[in-house]
Coordinates of N, CA and C and ligand atoms in Angstrom, one line a residue:
M1 N 44.4 37.4 -2.7 CA 42.9 37.9 -1.5 C 41.8 37.2 -2.6
K2 N 41.6 37.5 -3.7 CA 40.6 37.5 -4.5 C 40.5 35.8 -4.4
S3 N 41.7 35.0 -4.8 CA 42.1 33.4 -4.5 C 41.3 32.8 -3.8
L4 N 42.0 33.5 -2.7 CA 41.3 33.3 -1.3 C 40.2 33.0 -1.1
L5 N 39.2 33.9 -1.5 CA 37.8 34.1 -1.2 C 37.2 33.3 -2.2
R6 N 37.7 32.8 -3.3 CA 37.3 31.6 -4.4 C 37.6 30.0 -3.8
I7 N 38.8 30.0 -3.3 CA 39.0 28.7 -2.9 C 37.7 28.4 -1.5
L8 N 37.8 29.8 -0.7 CA 36.9 29.4 0.6 C 34.8 29.1 0.0
L9 N 35.1 30.0 -1.3 CA 33.8 29.6 -1.5 C 33.5 28.5 -2.5
T10 N 34.8 27.8 -2.5 CA 34.6 26.6 -3.7 C 34.4 25.6 -2.4
W11 N 35.0 25.6 -1.4 CA 34.9 24.6 -0.4 C 33.5 24.3 0.1
L12 N 33.3 26.1 0.3 CA 31.7 26.0 0.9 C 30.6 25.0 0.4
V13 N 30.9 25.4 -1.0 CA 29.7 24.5 -2.0 C 29.9 23.4 -1.9
I14 N 31.6 22.6 -1.7 CA 31.4 21.2 -1.5 C 30.9 21.1 -0.4
I15 N 31.3 21.4 0.6 CA 31.0 21.1 2.1 C 29.1 21.0 2.0
L16 N 28.5 22.0 1.3 CA 27.3 22.0 1.4 C 26.5 21.1 0.5
F17 N 27.0 20.7 -0.3 CA 27.0 19.5 -1.4 C 27.1 17.8 -0.5
I18 N 27.9 18.0 0.3 CA 28.3 16.8 1.2 C 26.9 16.6 2.3
V19 N 26.4 17.9 2.8 CA 25.7 17.9 3.8 C 24.2 17.4 3.2
T20 N 23.8 18.2 2.0 CA 22.5 18.1 1.3 C 22.6 16.4 1.2
V21 N 23.6 15.8 0.5 CA 23.4 14.2 0.2 C 23.2 13.2 1.2
F22 N 24.3 13.5 2.6 CA 23.9 13.2 3.8 C 22.5 13.2 4.7
I23 N 22.0 14.4 4.3 CA 20.7 14.8 4.7 C 19.4 13.7 3.6
I24 N 19.5 13.5 2.6 CA 18.4 12.9 1.5 C 18.8 11.3 2.0
Y25 N 20.4 11.4 2.3 CA 20.5 9.7 2.5 C 20.2 9.3 3.3
N26 N 20.1 9.5 4.5 CA 19.5 9.6 5.9 C 18.1 9.6 6.1
T27 N 17.5 10.8 5.3 CA 15.9 10.5 5.1 C 15.8 9.5 4.5
K28 N 15.8 9.0 3.7 CA 15.5 7.8 2.6 C 15.8 6.3 3.9
E29 N 17.0 6.4 4.5 CA 17.4 5.3 5.6 C 16.5 4.9 6.8
E30 N 15.7 6.3 6.9 CA 14.3 6.6 8.1 C 13.4 5.6 7.7
K31 N 13.3 6.0 6.4 CA 11.8 5.7 6.2 C 11.9 3.9 5.7
Y32 N 12.8 3.5 4.8 CA 12.9 2.5 4.0 C 13.9 1.6 5.1
I33 N 13.9 0.6 4.9 CA 14.8 -0.7 5.3 C 15.7 -1.4 4.0
N34 N 16.5 -1.8 3.5 CA 17.0 -2.7 2.7 C 17.2 -3.8 2.9
N35 N 16.5 -4.6 2.5 CA 17.1 -6.2 3.0 C 17.7 -7.2 2.2
G36 N 17.6 -6.4 0.8 CA 18.3 -7.6 -0.5 C 17.3 -8.0 -1.2
E37 N 17.8 -8.5 -2.4 CA 17.0 -8.9 -3.2 C 16.2 -10.0 -2.9
D38 N 17.0 -10.9 -1.8 CA 16.7 -12.2 -1.3 C 15.8 -11.7 -0.1
A39 N 15.4 -10.7 -0.2 CA 14.5 -10.2 1.1 C 13.4 -11.0 1.3
P40 N 13.4 -11.7 2.7 CA 11.9 -12.9 2.7 C 10.5 -11.9 2.3
I41 N 9.4 -12.4 2.1 CA 8.1 -11.7 1.9 C 7.8 -11.7 3.9
P42 N 6.8 -10.4 3.8 CA 6.9 -10.6 5.3 C 5.8 -11.9 5.9
E43 N 5.4 -12.1 7.1 CA 4.6 -13.0 7.3 C 3.0 -12.7 7.8
S44 N 3.0 -11.2 8.0 CA 1.9 -10.3 8.1 C 1.6 -9.2 7.6
L45 N 0.6 -8.7 7.8 CA 0.4 -7.4 7.2 C 1.3 -6.3 7.4
H46 N 1.7 -5.4 7.0 CA 2.5 -4.2 7.7 C 1.7 -3.9 8.8
P47 N 2.4 -3.5 9.9 CA 1.6 -3.1 11.4 C 0.6 -1.7 11.0
T48 N 0.9 -0.8 10.2 CA 0.5 0.3 9.8 C -0.6 0.0 9.2
V49 N -0.6 -0.6 8.2 CA -1.8 -1.4 7.4 C -2.7 -2.0 8.4
D50 N -2.2 -2.6 8.8 CA -3.1 -3.1 10.2 C -4.2 -2.6 10.7
K51 N -3.5 -1.5 11.3 CA -3.7 -0.4 12.7 C -5.0 0.2 11.7
Q52 N -4.4 0.8 10.8 CA -5.4 1.7 9.7 C -7.0 0.6 9.2
L53 N -6.5 -0.6 9.1 CA -7.2 -1.3 8.7 C -8.3 -1.4 10.0
N54 N -8.1 -1.9 11.0 CA -9.0 -1.6 12.1 C -9.8 -0.5 12.4
K55 N -9.3 0.2 12.1 CA -10.0 1.9 12.1 C -10.8 1.9 11.1
L56 N -11.0 1.6 9.5 CA -11.7 1.3 8.6 C -13.1 0.4 9.2
L57 N -12.6 -0.6 9.5 CA -13.6 -1.5 10.0 C -14.7 -0.9 10.9
E58 N -13.8 -0.7 12.1 CA -14.6 0.4 13.2 C -15.5 1.3 12.8
Q59 N -15.1 2.0 11.9 CA -16.0 3.5 11.1 C -16.8 2.9 10.0
S60 N -16.8 1.7 9.6 CA -18.0 1.3 8.6 C -18.9 0.7 9.3
K61 N -18.2 -0.2 10.8 CA -19.3 -0.9 11.4 C -20.3 0.6 11.8
G62 N -19.6 1.5 12.6 CA -20.5 2.6 12.8 C -21.4 3.2 11.7
K63 N -21.0 2.9 10.4 CA -22.0 3.5 9.8 C -22.8 2.2 9.2
N64 N -23.0 1.4 10.0 CA -23.9 0.1 9.4 C -23.3 -0.6 8.3
I65 N -22.0 -0.8 8.1 CA -21.5 -1.4 6.7 C -20.9 -2.5 7.3
D66 N -21.1 -3.8 6.7 CA -20.6 -4.9 7.2 C -19.3 -5.0 6.4
I67 N -18.3 -5.0 6.7 CA -17.0 -5.1 5.8 C -16.5 -6.4 5.5
V68 N -16.4 -7.4 5.0 CA -15.9 -8.8 4.9 C -14.2 -8.2 4.3
I69 N -13.3 -8.7 5.3 CA -11.7 -8.5 4.2 C -11.3 -9.7 3.7
T70 N -11.7 -9.9 2.2 CA -11.3 -11.2 1.2 C -9.8 -11.4 1.2
A71 N -8.9 -10.8 1.1 CA -7.5 -11.0 0.8 C -7.0 -10.1 1.9
G72 N -5.6 -10.3 1.8 CA -4.5 -9.5 3.0 C -3.3 -9.9 1.9
L73 N -2.5 -10.6 2.7 CA -1.3 -10.8 2.7 C -1.2 -12.2 1.8
R74 N -0.6 -12.1 0.5 CA -0.8 -13.5 -0.4 C 0.6 -13.8 -0.7
S75 N 0.8 -15.2 -0.9 CA 2.0 -15.6 -0.8 C 2.1 -15.7 -2.5
K76 N 3.8 -15.9 -2.4 CA 3.9 -15.6 -4.1 C 3.4 -16.7 -5.0
E77 N 3.0 -17.8 -4.7 CA 2.9 -18.9 -5.0 C 1.1 -18.8 -5.2
E78 N 0.6 -18.2 -4.1 CA -0.9 -17.8 -4.4 C -1.4 -16.9 -5.5
Q79 N -0.3 -15.9 -5.4 CA -0.5 -14.9 -6.7 C -0.5 -15.3 -7.8
N80 N 0.7 -16.5 -8.1 CA 0.8 -17.3 -9.5 C -0.2 -17.9 -9.5
Q81 N -1.1 -18.8 -8.8 CA -2.2 -19.3 -9.1 C -3.5 -18.3 -9.3
L82 N -3.6 -17.1 -8.7 CA -4.4 -16.1 -9.2 C -4.5 -15.7 -10.3
Y83 N -3.0 -15.6 -10.8 CA -2.6 -14.9 -12.4 C -3.3 -15.9 -13.2
K84 N -3.1 -17.2 -13.0 CA -3.5 -18.0 -13.9 C -5.4 -18.0 -14.1
K85 N -6.0 -17.3 -13.3 CA -7.5 -17.3 -13.5 C -7.3 -16.6 -15.0
G86 N -8.4 -17.3 -15.4 CA -8.8 -16.4 -16.6 C -7.6 -16.6 -17.9
R87 N -6.8 -17.3 -17.7 CA -5.7 -17.1 -18.8 C -5.3 -18.7 -18.7
S88 N -4.2 -19.7 -18.3 CA -4.3 -21.1 -18.3 C -5.4 -21.7 -17.3
K89 N -6.1 -21.3 -16.8 CA -7.3 -21.6 -16.0 C -8.6 -20.9 -16.0
E90 N -9.8 -21.4 -16.0 CA -10.9 -21.2 -16.2 C -11.3 -19.6 -15.4
G91 N -12.0 -19.0 -15.8 CA -12.6 -18.1 -15.1 C -12.4 -16.4 -15.8
N92 N -12.4 -15.5 -15.0 CA -12.4 -14.0 -15.1 C -10.8 -13.6 -14.9
I93 N -10.4 -12.7 -15.5 CA -9.1 -12.4 -15.4 C -9.4 -11.4 -14.2
V94 N -8.3 -11.5 -12.9 CA -8.7 -10.6 -11.5 C -7.5 -10.2 -11.5
T95 N -6.4 -10.5 -11.9 CA -5.3 -9.7 -11.7 C -4.7 -9.6 -12.5
H96 N -3.4 -8.7 -13.1 CA -2.4 -8.3 -13.9 C -1.0 -8.6 -13.2
A97 N -1.1 -8.9 -11.7 CA 0.2 -9.1 -11.2 C 0.5 -10.5 -11.3
K98 N 2.1 -10.9 -11.3 CA 2.4 -12.1 -11.6 C 3.0 -12.1 -9.9
A99 N 4.1 -13.3 -9.6 CA 4.1 -13.4 -8.3 C 5.3 -12.3 -8.0
G100 N 5.2 -11.4 -6.8 CA 6.1 -10.2 -6.2 C 5.9 -9.1 -7.1
E101 N 4.9 -8.9 -7.7 CA 4.1 -7.6 -8.8 C 2.7 -7.3 -7.8
S102 N 2.5 -7.8 -6.8 CA 1.5 -7.0 -6.3 C 1.4 -6.8 -4.8
Y103 N 1.1 -5.3 -4.6 CA 1.4 -5.1 -2.9 C 0.6 -5.8 -2.3
H104 N -0.1 -7.1 -2.4 CA -0.2 -8.1 -1.3 C 0.6 -9.1 -1.0
N105 N 1.7 -9.1 -2.0 CA 2.9 -9.7 -1.5 C 3.9 -9.4 -0.6
Y106 N 3.5 -8.1 -0.2 CA 4.4 -7.5 0.6 C 3.5 -7.2 2.1
G107 N 2.6 -7.3 2.1 CA 1.6 -7.2 3.4 C 1.1 -5.7 3.2
L108 N 1.1 -5.2 2.3 CA 0.8 -3.6 1.7 C -0.6 -3.6 1.2
A109 N -1.8 -4.7 1.0 CA -2.7 -4.5 0.6 C -3.9 -5.5 1.0
V110 N -5.0 -5.0 0.9 CA -6.3 -5.9 1.4 C -7.2 -5.7 0.4
D111 N -8.2 -6.7 0.1 CA -9.6 -6.5 -0.5 C -10.4 -6.9 0.2
Y112 N -11.5 -6.0 0.0 CA -12.6 -6.2 0.8 C -14.1 -6.4 -0.3
A113 N -15.2 -6.6 0.4 CA -16.4 -6.8 0.0 C -17.5 -6.6 0.8
I114 N -18.7 -6.6 0.7 CA -19.6 -6.2 1.8 C -20.4 -7.5 2.1
R115 N -21.1 -7.5 3.6 CA -21.8 -8.5 3.4 C -23.1 -8.0 3.7
N116 N -24.0 -7.9 2.8 CA -25.4 -7.6 3.0 C -26.5 -8.2 4.1
K117 N -27.4 -7.7 4.3 CA -28.3 -8.4 5.5 C -28.6 -9.8 5.6
K118 N -28.9 -10.4 4.1 CA -28.9 -12.1 4.4 C -27.5 -13.0 4.5
G119 N -26.6 -11.7 5.0 CA -25.5 -12.4 5.3 C -24.3 -13.0 4.0
E120 N -24.9 -13.0 2.9 CA -24.2 -13.2 1.7 C -22.9 -11.8 1.5
I121 N -22.0 -12.6 0.9 CA -20.8 -11.7 0.4 C -21.2 -10.7 -0.9
I122 N -21.4 -9.6 -1.3 CA -21.3 -9.3 -2.2 C -20.3 -8.4 -3.1
W123 N -20.4 -8.3 -3.9 CA -19.5 -7.3 -4.7 C -20.3 -6.2 -5.4
D124 N -21.2 -5.9 -5.2 CA -22.2 -4.6 -5.9 C -22.2 -3.2 -5.4
M125 N -21.5 -2.9 -6.2 CA -21.0 -1.7 -5.9 C -22.4 -0.7 -5.6
N126 N -23.8 -0.9 -6.1 CA -24.6 0.0 -5.9 C -25.7 -0.4 -4.6
Y127 N -25.1 -1.4 -3.6 CA -25.9 -1.9 -2.7 C -25.6 -0.4 -1.5
D128 N -27.0 -0.3 -1.3 CA -26.9 0.7 0.2 C -27.6 0.1 1.1
G129 N -27.0 -1.0 1.8 CA -27.5 -1.3 2.6 C -28.0 -0.2 4.1
N130 N -27.0 0.4 4.4 CA -27.7 1.3 5.3 C -28.5 2.7 5.0
G131 N -29.2 2.2 3.8 CA -30.0 3.1 3.3 C -30.1 4.8 3.5
N132 N -28.7 5.0 3.4 CA -28.2 6.7 3.7 C -28.1 7.3 2.1
G133 N -28.7 6.6 1.0 CA -28.5 7.1 -0.3 C -27.5 7.3 -0.6
R134 N -26.4 6.3 -0.2 CA -25.1 6.5 -1.0 C -24.6 4.4 -1.0
S135 N -24.1 4.6 -2.0 CA -23.3 3.2 -2.2 C -22.5 3.1 -1.1
D136 N -22.8 1.8 -0.1 CA -22.1 1.4 1.1 C -20.5 1.2 0.6
W137 N -20.2 0.5 -0.9 CA -19.0 0.4 -1.6 C -18.4 1.7 -1.7
I138 N -18.5 2.9 -2.2 CA -18.0 4.0 -1.9 C -17.8 4.7 -0.9
E139 N -18.9 4.3 0.2 CA -18.3 5.0 1.5 C -17.0 4.3 2.2
V140 N -17.0 2.8 2.2 CA -15.9 2.3 2.3 C -14.5 3.1 1.6
A141 N -14.7 2.8 0.4 CA -13.7 3.5 -0.1 C -12.9 4.9 0.0
E142 N -14.3 5.4 0.4 CA -13.8 7.0 1.0 C -13.2 7.3 2.5
L143 N -13.7 6.4 3.2 CA -13.2 6.1 4.6 C -12.0 5.6 4.4
A144 N -11.5 4.9 3.5 CA -10.3 4.0 3.5 C -9.3 5.0 3.1
K145 N -9.8 5.8 2.3 CA -8.8 7.1 1.5 C -8.5 8.0 2.9
D146 N -9.5 8.2 3.7 CA -9.0 9.0 4.6 C -8.2 8.5 5.8
F147 N -7.9 6.9 5.7 CA -7.1 6.6 6.5 C -5.7 6.2 5.9
G148 N -5.5 6.8 4.8 CA -4.4 6.8 4.1 C -4.3 5.9 3.1
F149 N -5.3 4.9 3.0 CA -5.0 3.7 1.6 C -5.2 4.6 0.2
E150 N -5.0 3.8 -0.7 CA -5.2 4.5 -2.5 C -6.2 3.2 -2.5
W151 N -6.9 3.6 -3.3 CA -8.0 2.5 -3.5 C -8.0 2.6 -5.1
G152 N -8.2 1.0 -5.5 CA -8.1 0.2 -7.1 C -9.2 1.1 -7.3
G153 N -10.0 1.5 -7.3 CA -11.4 2.1 -8.4 C -10.7 3.6 -8.8
D154 N -9.8 3.9 -8.0 CA -9.5 5.4 -8.7 C -8.1 4.9 -10.1
W155 N -7.8 3.9 -9.9 CA -6.7 3.8 -11.2 C -7.4 4.1 -12.3
S156 N -6.8 5.1 -13.3 CA -7.3 5.1 -14.8 C -7.4 3.9 -15.4
G157 N -6.0 3.0 -15.7 CA -6.3 1.8 -16.6 C -7.0 0.7 -15.6
F158 N -6.8 -0.7 -15.3 CA -7.4 -1.4 -15.0 C -7.7 -1.0 -13.3
K159 N -9.3 -1.4 -13.5 CA -9.8 -0.8 -12.0 C -10.0 -2.0 -11.1
D160 N -9.2 -1.7 -10.2 CA -9.9 -2.8 -9.2 C -10.4 -2.4 -7.6
Y161 N -11.7 -2.9 -7.8 CA -12.4 -1.8 -6.9 C -12.9 -2.4 -5.7
P162 N -12.6 -4.1 -5.5 CA -12.2 -4.3 -3.8 C -11.0 -3.8 -3.4
H163 N -10.0 -3.0 -4.1 CA -8.3 -3.4 -3.6 C -8.3 -2.2 -2.9
L164 N -7.3 -2.2 -1.5 CA -6.8 -0.8 -1.0 C -5.3 -1.3 -0.8
Q165 N -4.5 -0.1 -1.0 CA -3.1 -0.7 -0.7 C -2.6 0.7 0.0
M166 N -1.5 0.5 0.5 CA -0.2 1.8 1.2 C 0.8 1.5 0.4
T167 N 1.6 2.2 -0.3 CA 2.5 2.0 -1.0 C 4.1 2.6 0.0
F168 N 3.8 3.5 0.8 CA 4.7 4.3 1.5 C 5.7 4.7 0.7
G169 N 5.3 5.3 -0.8 CA 6.1 5.8 -1.6 C 7.5 4.6 -2.8
L170 N 6.9 3.4 -1.9 CA 7.8 2.5 -2.7 C 7.1 1.9 -4.1
S171 N 7.6 1.7 -5.3 CA 7.4 1.2 -6.1 C 7.6 -0.4 -6.0
I172 N 6.7 -1.3 -6.7 CA 7.1 -2.7 -7.0 C 8.5 -3.0 -7.6
A173 N 9.0 -2.0 -8.2 CA 10.3 -3.0 -8.8 C 11.2 -2.3 -7.4
Q174 N 10.7 -1.7 -6.2 CA 12.1 -1.3 -5.2 C 11.7 -2.2 -4.5
L175 N 10.3 -2.7 -4.3 CA 9.8 -3.9 -3.2 C 10.8 -5.2 -3.9
Q176 N 10.9 -5.5 -5.0 CA 11.3 -6.7 -5.3 C 12.8 -6.0 -5.4
E177 N 13.6 -5.1 -5.2 CA 14.9 -5.1 -4.9 C 15.3 -5.0 -3.3
G178 N 14.1 -5.3 -2.2 CA 14.0 -5.7 -0.9 C 14.0 -4.2 -0.3
L179 N 13.7 -3.3 -0.7 CA 13.2 -2.2 0.2 C 12.4 -2.4 1.0
R180 N 12.2 -2.5 1.9 CA 10.7 -2.3 2.9 C 10.2 -0.9 3.5
P181 N 9.0 -1.0 3.7 CA 8.9 0.4 5.0 C 9.3 -0.2 6.2
K182 N 9.7 1.0 6.6 CA 10.4 0.6 8.4 C 8.9 0.5 8.9
T183 N 8.9 -0.3 9.9 CA 8.0 -0.2 10.9 C 7.7 0.8 12.3
E184 N 6.8 1.3 12.5 CA 6.9 2.5 13.7 C 7.4 1.3 15.0
E185 N 8.8 1.2 15.4 CA 8.8 0.6 16.7 C 8.1 1.2 18.0
K186 N 8.2 0.6 18.8 CA 7.1 0.6 20.2 C 6.6 1.8 19.8
Q187 N 5.5 1.6 19.1 CA 4.4 3.1 19.4 C 3.5 2.1 20.3
Q188 N 2.9 3.1 21.0 CA 1.8 2.9 22.2 C 0.3 3.9 21.9
D189 N -0.5 3.3 21.1 CA -1.8 3.6 21.4 C -2.8 2.4 20.6
Ligands
ZN201 ZN1 -6.1 -6.7 -4.2

């Protein structure tokens, strides 16, 4: 009798384990798709990034802040050219990411700047064009965070103030392996 109970318990543990693994595996599958190491880079911004970016542009406009998107999806070649800046090419270092190492290469990041009243594109973090006593740049960053973006100005190491990204929990290493965030299909709004 005692051994029967032990067998039953052992089986119960095994079944629970299998069910747990199954659930974890499937939850992961729902969020990501794996296209393999040769997965092509997307041809446009991820639809969720694009949708949230449009909300950000709209809300900023409502606050009388004129944002300019200076970079979106970047090809691997463009990324390598950018990496050379301040290294083998003239200028200041603008990125620490080589081809495939930036969320820009996967359509998951954008860079912004502000257009002032004269129509010039500026990178002035103190500029208060709407005159509400707050930096327009920071106002945009805060709005972006409300819409689910991570802001490069919050990074502890190299701060990338114009940079906004959505990782969907994926690391650069995972993206390089071919994992991609799933797109929400047939969403109507
Ligand atoms: Zn960027």
